[in-house]
Amino acid sequence: REAVERVADLRFALDRLLALDAGHPLRIAVDPARIIVAGHSYGANTALLASGAKVERDGRVVDLRDARIASAIVLSAPPFYGDAALASILQPVTVPTLHVTATGDEIKIPGYYSPAADRVAVFEATGSKRKALAVFQGGSHSIFTDRAGTGGVELNPRVKQATQELSVAFLASVFDGRHDALRAWPDQHRAILARFDKLPALV
């Protein structure tokens, strides 16, 4: 129920934003053809649900896709709680997706544990034909939050900067067909990168 309500909140905010007067500064700043949803951890689940992920509850399929969303950035996404069939949930996500995680990206809370491999499983199960995965070496589940020291005081800002650059490069590739920055990004951050995958493969 909470997951559904979070997507409804996102939809409400987007409705209000796009309904602003054409001259409003916030409305001018938004291109309706380039709306990207992004989230971390549970927020990544919200982003995936808004992008087309479908779960079954009480014998019915819950479809929360917002057709206005053109791409998604997914940080440290856990699997959907209580659901083992990731492929059936995530295959309906067809917008371009960028997935970011780290080898130390483990979720440890009372009664629940999710290893870093779960983040990779979410990437692999997502149905997007255009998608990318960056796995940083080390880190933690909270390294992508506003906490400055999690995952290593030196590594933390480097991962944040690299993630920002990757996000911009990925979106430039998706929306503008400008691939040079995305092609160059892995080599620029090789020292902190454990894995980088992109479909279709970089040329």
Short mmCIF file of C-alpha atoms in Angstrom, two decimals:
data_model
loop_
_atom_site.label_atom_id
_atom_site.label_comp_id
_atom_site.label_asym_id
_atom_site.label_seq_id
_atom_site.Cartn_x
_atom_site.Cartn_y
_atom_site.Cartn_z
CA ARG A 1 0.00 0.00 0.00
CA GLU A 2 2.78 2.43 0.87
CA ALA A 3 4.57 1.71 -2.41
CA VAL A 4 1.38 2.46 -4.34
CA GLU A 5 0.86 5.69 -2.42
CA ARG A 6 4.42 6.81 -3.11
CA VAL A 7 3.85 6.47 -6.86
CA ALA A 8 0.57 8.38 -6.46
CA ASP A 9 2.48 11.16 -4.70
CA LEU A 10 4.94 11.30 -7.59
CA ARG A 11 2.10 11.45 -10.12
CA PHE A 12 0.35 14.19 -8.13
CA ALA A 13 3.51 16.31 -8.00
CA LEU A 14 4.05 15.89 -11.73
CA ASP A 15 0.41 16.75 -12.46
CA ARG A 16 0.70 19.96 -10.46
CA LEU A 17 4.03 20.90 -12.02
CA LEU A 18 2.83 20.44 -15.59
CA ALA A 19 -0.41 22.32 -14.82
CA LEU A 20 1.48 25.50 -13.88
CA ASP A 21 1.04 28.56 -16.06
CA ALA A 22 3.28 28.42 -19.13
CA GLY A 23 5.25 31.41 -17.89
CA HIS A 24 5.97 30.01 -14.45
CA PRO A 25 9.74 29.49 -13.92
CA LEU A 26 9.28 25.89 -12.79
CA ARG A 27 7.08 25.07 -15.78
CA ILE A 28 9.52 26.67 -18.21
CA ALA A 29 12.30 24.49 -16.78
CA VAL A 30 10.46 21.24 -17.54
CA ASP A 31 10.41 19.57 -20.95
CA PRO A 32 7.39 17.20 -20.92
CA ALA A 33 9.15 14.98 -23.46
CA ARG A 34 12.18 14.49 -21.18
CA ILE A 35 10.79 13.56 -17.79
CA ILE A 36 13.14 11.33 -15.83
CA VAL A 37 12.29 9.59 -12.57
CA ALA A 38 15.10 8.79 -10.15
CA GLY A 39 15.25 7.19 -6.74
CA HIS A 40 17.47 5.51 -4.18
CA SER A 41 16.67 2.23 -2.38
CA TYR A 42 12.91 2.19 -1.73
CA GLY A 43 12.80 5.28 -3.91
CA ALA A 44 14.33 3.18 -6.68
CA ASN A 45 11.41 0.75 -6.32
CA THR A 46 9.08 3.75 -6.62
CA ALA A 47 10.89 4.84 -9.79
CA LEU A 48 10.60 1.36 -11.28
CA LEU A 49 6.89 1.09 -10.45
CA ALA A 50 6.24 4.48 -12.06
CA SER A 51 8.25 3.29 -15.08
CA GLY A 52 6.16 0.17 -15.62
CA ALA A 53 7.10 -2.52 -13.08
CA LYS A 54 4.06 -4.67 -12.30
CA VAL A 55 3.43 -6.55 -9.08
CA GLU A 56 0.57 -8.85 -8.20
CA ARG A 57 -1.39 -8.26 -5.02
CA ASP A 58 -4.55 -10.02 -3.87
CA GLY A 59 -4.84 -11.82 -7.19
CA ARG A 60 -4.63 -8.73 -9.39
CA VAL A 61 -1.81 -7.02 -11.26
CA VAL A 62 -0.94 -3.55 -9.99
CA ASP A 63 0.10 -1.37 -12.93
CA LEU A 64 1.25 2.12 -11.90
CA ARG A 65 3.12 3.15 -15.05
CA ASP A 66 3.11 6.86 -15.84
CA ALA A 67 3.43 7.22 -19.61
CA ARG A 68 5.02 10.68 -19.21
CA ILE A 69 8.20 9.15 -17.79
CA ALA A 70 10.80 8.79 -20.53
CA SER A 71 13.73 7.34 -18.55
CA ALA A 72 14.68 6.17 -15.05
CA ILE A 73 17.79 6.39 -12.86
CA VAL A 74 17.82 3.58 -10.32
CA LEU A 75 20.20 3.80 -7.35
CA SER A 76 20.69 0.80 -5.05
CA ALA A 77 17.39 -0.85 -5.98
CA PRO A 78 16.34 -3.72 -3.70
CA PRO A 79 14.18 -6.53 -5.06
CA PHE A 80 10.46 -6.08 -4.51
CA TYR A 81 9.68 -7.23 -0.97
CA GLY A 82 7.88 -10.57 -0.89
CA ASP A 83 8.31 -11.20 -4.62
CA ALA A 84 10.86 -13.63 -6.01
CA ALA A 85 9.91 -13.42 -9.70
CA LEU A 86 11.89 -10.33 -10.67
CA ALA A 87 11.64 -10.95 -14.41
CA SER A 88 7.85 -10.90 -14.50
CA ILE A 89 7.81 -7.71 -12.41
CA LEU A 90 10.52 -5.82 -14.29
CA GLN A 91 10.15 -6.96 -17.91
CA PRO A 92 7.36 -4.40 -18.46
CA VAL A 93 9.86 -1.58 -17.74
CA THR A 94 10.83 -0.56 -21.26
CA VAL A 95 12.05 3.02 -20.84
CA PRO A 96 15.85 3.49 -20.83
CA THR A 97 17.21 2.79 -17.34
CA LEU A 98 20.48 3.55 -15.58
CA HIS A 99 21.30 1.35 -12.58
CA VAL A 100 24.00 2.33 -10.07
CA THR A 101 25.27 0.32 -7.11
CA ALA A 102 28.48 -0.73 -5.32
CA THR A 103 30.06 -4.00 -4.23
CA GLY A 104 29.42 -2.98 -0.61
CA ASP A 105 25.80 -2.03 -1.28
CA GLU A 106 24.20 -4.30 1.33
CA ILE A 107 20.88 -3.61 3.04
CA LYS A 108 20.92 -4.73 6.66
CA ILE A 109 17.89 -3.92 8.76
CA PRO A 110 16.21 -6.02 11.48
CA GLY A 111 14.47 -8.93 9.80
CA TYR A 112 15.71 -8.14 6.31
CA TYR A 113 18.97 -8.57 4.42
CA SER A 114 19.64 -7.86 0.77
CA PRO A 115 23.13 -8.44 -0.70
CA ALA A 116 24.72 -6.24 -3.37
CA ALA A 117 24.02 -8.99 -5.92
CA ASP A 118 20.32 -8.12 -5.68
CA ARG A 119 21.03 -4.74 -7.28
CA VAL A 120 22.61 -6.49 -10.27
CA ALA A 121 19.66 -8.90 -10.46
CA VAL A 122 17.28 -5.95 -10.73
CA PHE A 123 19.33 -4.56 -13.63
CA GLU A 124 19.39 -7.91 -15.42
CA ALA A 125 15.62 -8.44 -15.01
CA THR A 126 14.62 -5.00 -16.24
CA GLY A 127 13.07 -5.14 -19.70
CA SER A 128 14.67 -1.95 -21.02
CA LYS A 129 16.43 -2.47 -24.34
CA ARG A 130 18.64 0.53 -23.54
CA LYS A 131 20.09 0.22 -20.07
CA ALA A 132 23.37 0.55 -18.22
CA LEU A 133 24.81 -0.70 -14.94
CA ALA A 134 27.65 0.84 -12.93
CA VAL A 135 29.03 -1.03 -9.92
CA PHE A 136 31.52 0.89 -7.83
CA GLN A 137 34.21 -0.91 -5.82
CA GLY A 138 33.49 -0.88 -2.08
CA GLY A 139 31.04 1.72 -0.86
CA SER A 140 27.84 1.08 1.04
CA HIS A 141 24.07 1.23 0.59
CA SER A 142 24.04 4.82 1.87
CA ILE A 143 26.91 6.11 -0.24
CA PHE A 144 24.45 7.66 -2.73
CA THR A 145 22.59 9.60 -0.02
CA ASP A 146 23.50 13.05 1.33
CA ARG A 147 25.65 11.47 4.05
CA ALA A 148 29.22 12.56 3.44
CA GLY A 149 31.19 9.72 5.01
CA THR A 150 29.31 6.49 4.33
CA GLY A 151 31.23 3.98 2.27
CA GLY A 152 34.51 5.76 2.94
CA VAL A 153 35.35 9.41 3.48
CA GLU A 154 37.56 9.55 0.37
CA LEU A 155 35.47 7.26 -1.81
CA ASN A 156 32.12 8.87 -1.02
CA PRO A 157 32.58 12.17 -2.92
CA ARG A 158 34.28 10.39 -5.81
CA VAL A 159 31.34 8.03 -6.24
CA LYS A 160 28.85 10.88 -6.04
CA GLN A 161 30.73 12.90 -8.67
CA ALA A 162 31.12 9.89 -10.93
CA THR A 163 27.41 9.05 -10.59
CA GLN A 164 26.45 12.60 -11.47
CA GLU A 165 28.67 12.53 -14.56
CA LEU A 166 27.31 9.12 -15.57
CA SER A 167 23.70 10.26 -15.23
CA VAL A 168 24.28 13.30 -17.46
CA ALA A 169 26.20 11.20 -20.01
CA PHE A 170 23.50 8.49 -20.06
CA LEU A 171 20.70 11.00 -20.61
CA ALA A 172 22.68 12.79 -23.34
CA SER A 173 23.01 9.45 -25.08
CA VAL A 174 19.32 8.58 -24.66
CA PHE A 175 17.77 11.91 -25.60
CA ASP A 176 20.30 13.59 -27.88
CA GLY A 177 22.21 10.72 -29.44
CA ARG A 178 25.46 12.13 -28.02
CA HIS A 179 27.42 9.04 -26.98
CA ASP A 180 30.98 10.31 -26.50
CA ALA A 181 30.69 11.12 -22.79
CA LEU A 182 29.08 7.79 -21.99
CA ARG A 183 31.67 5.94 -24.05
CA ALA A 184 34.51 7.69 -22.21
CA TRP A 185 33.05 7.46 -18.69
CA PRO A 186 34.24 3.93 -17.71
CA ASP A 187 37.89 4.70 -18.40
CA GLN A 188 37.69 8.00 -16.54
CA HIS A 189 36.52 6.23 -13.37
CA ARG A 190 38.28 2.87 -13.76
CA ALA A 191 40.07 3.26 -10.40
CA ILE A 192 36.80 3.08 -8.44
CA LEU A 193 34.74 0.97 -10.82
CA ALA A 194 34.18 -2.77 -10.37
CA ARG A 195 31.85 -3.30 -13.34
CA PHE A 196 30.19 -1.38 -16.15
CA ASP A 197 27.65 -2.85 -18.55
CA LYS A 198 25.70 -1.11 -21.25
CA LEU A 199 23.04 -2.44 -23.62
CA PRO A 200 23.34 -2.03 -26.50
CA ALA A 201 27.12 -2.32 -26.22
CA LEU A 202 29.20 0.82 -26.60
CA VAL A 203 30.70 1.31 -30.05
#
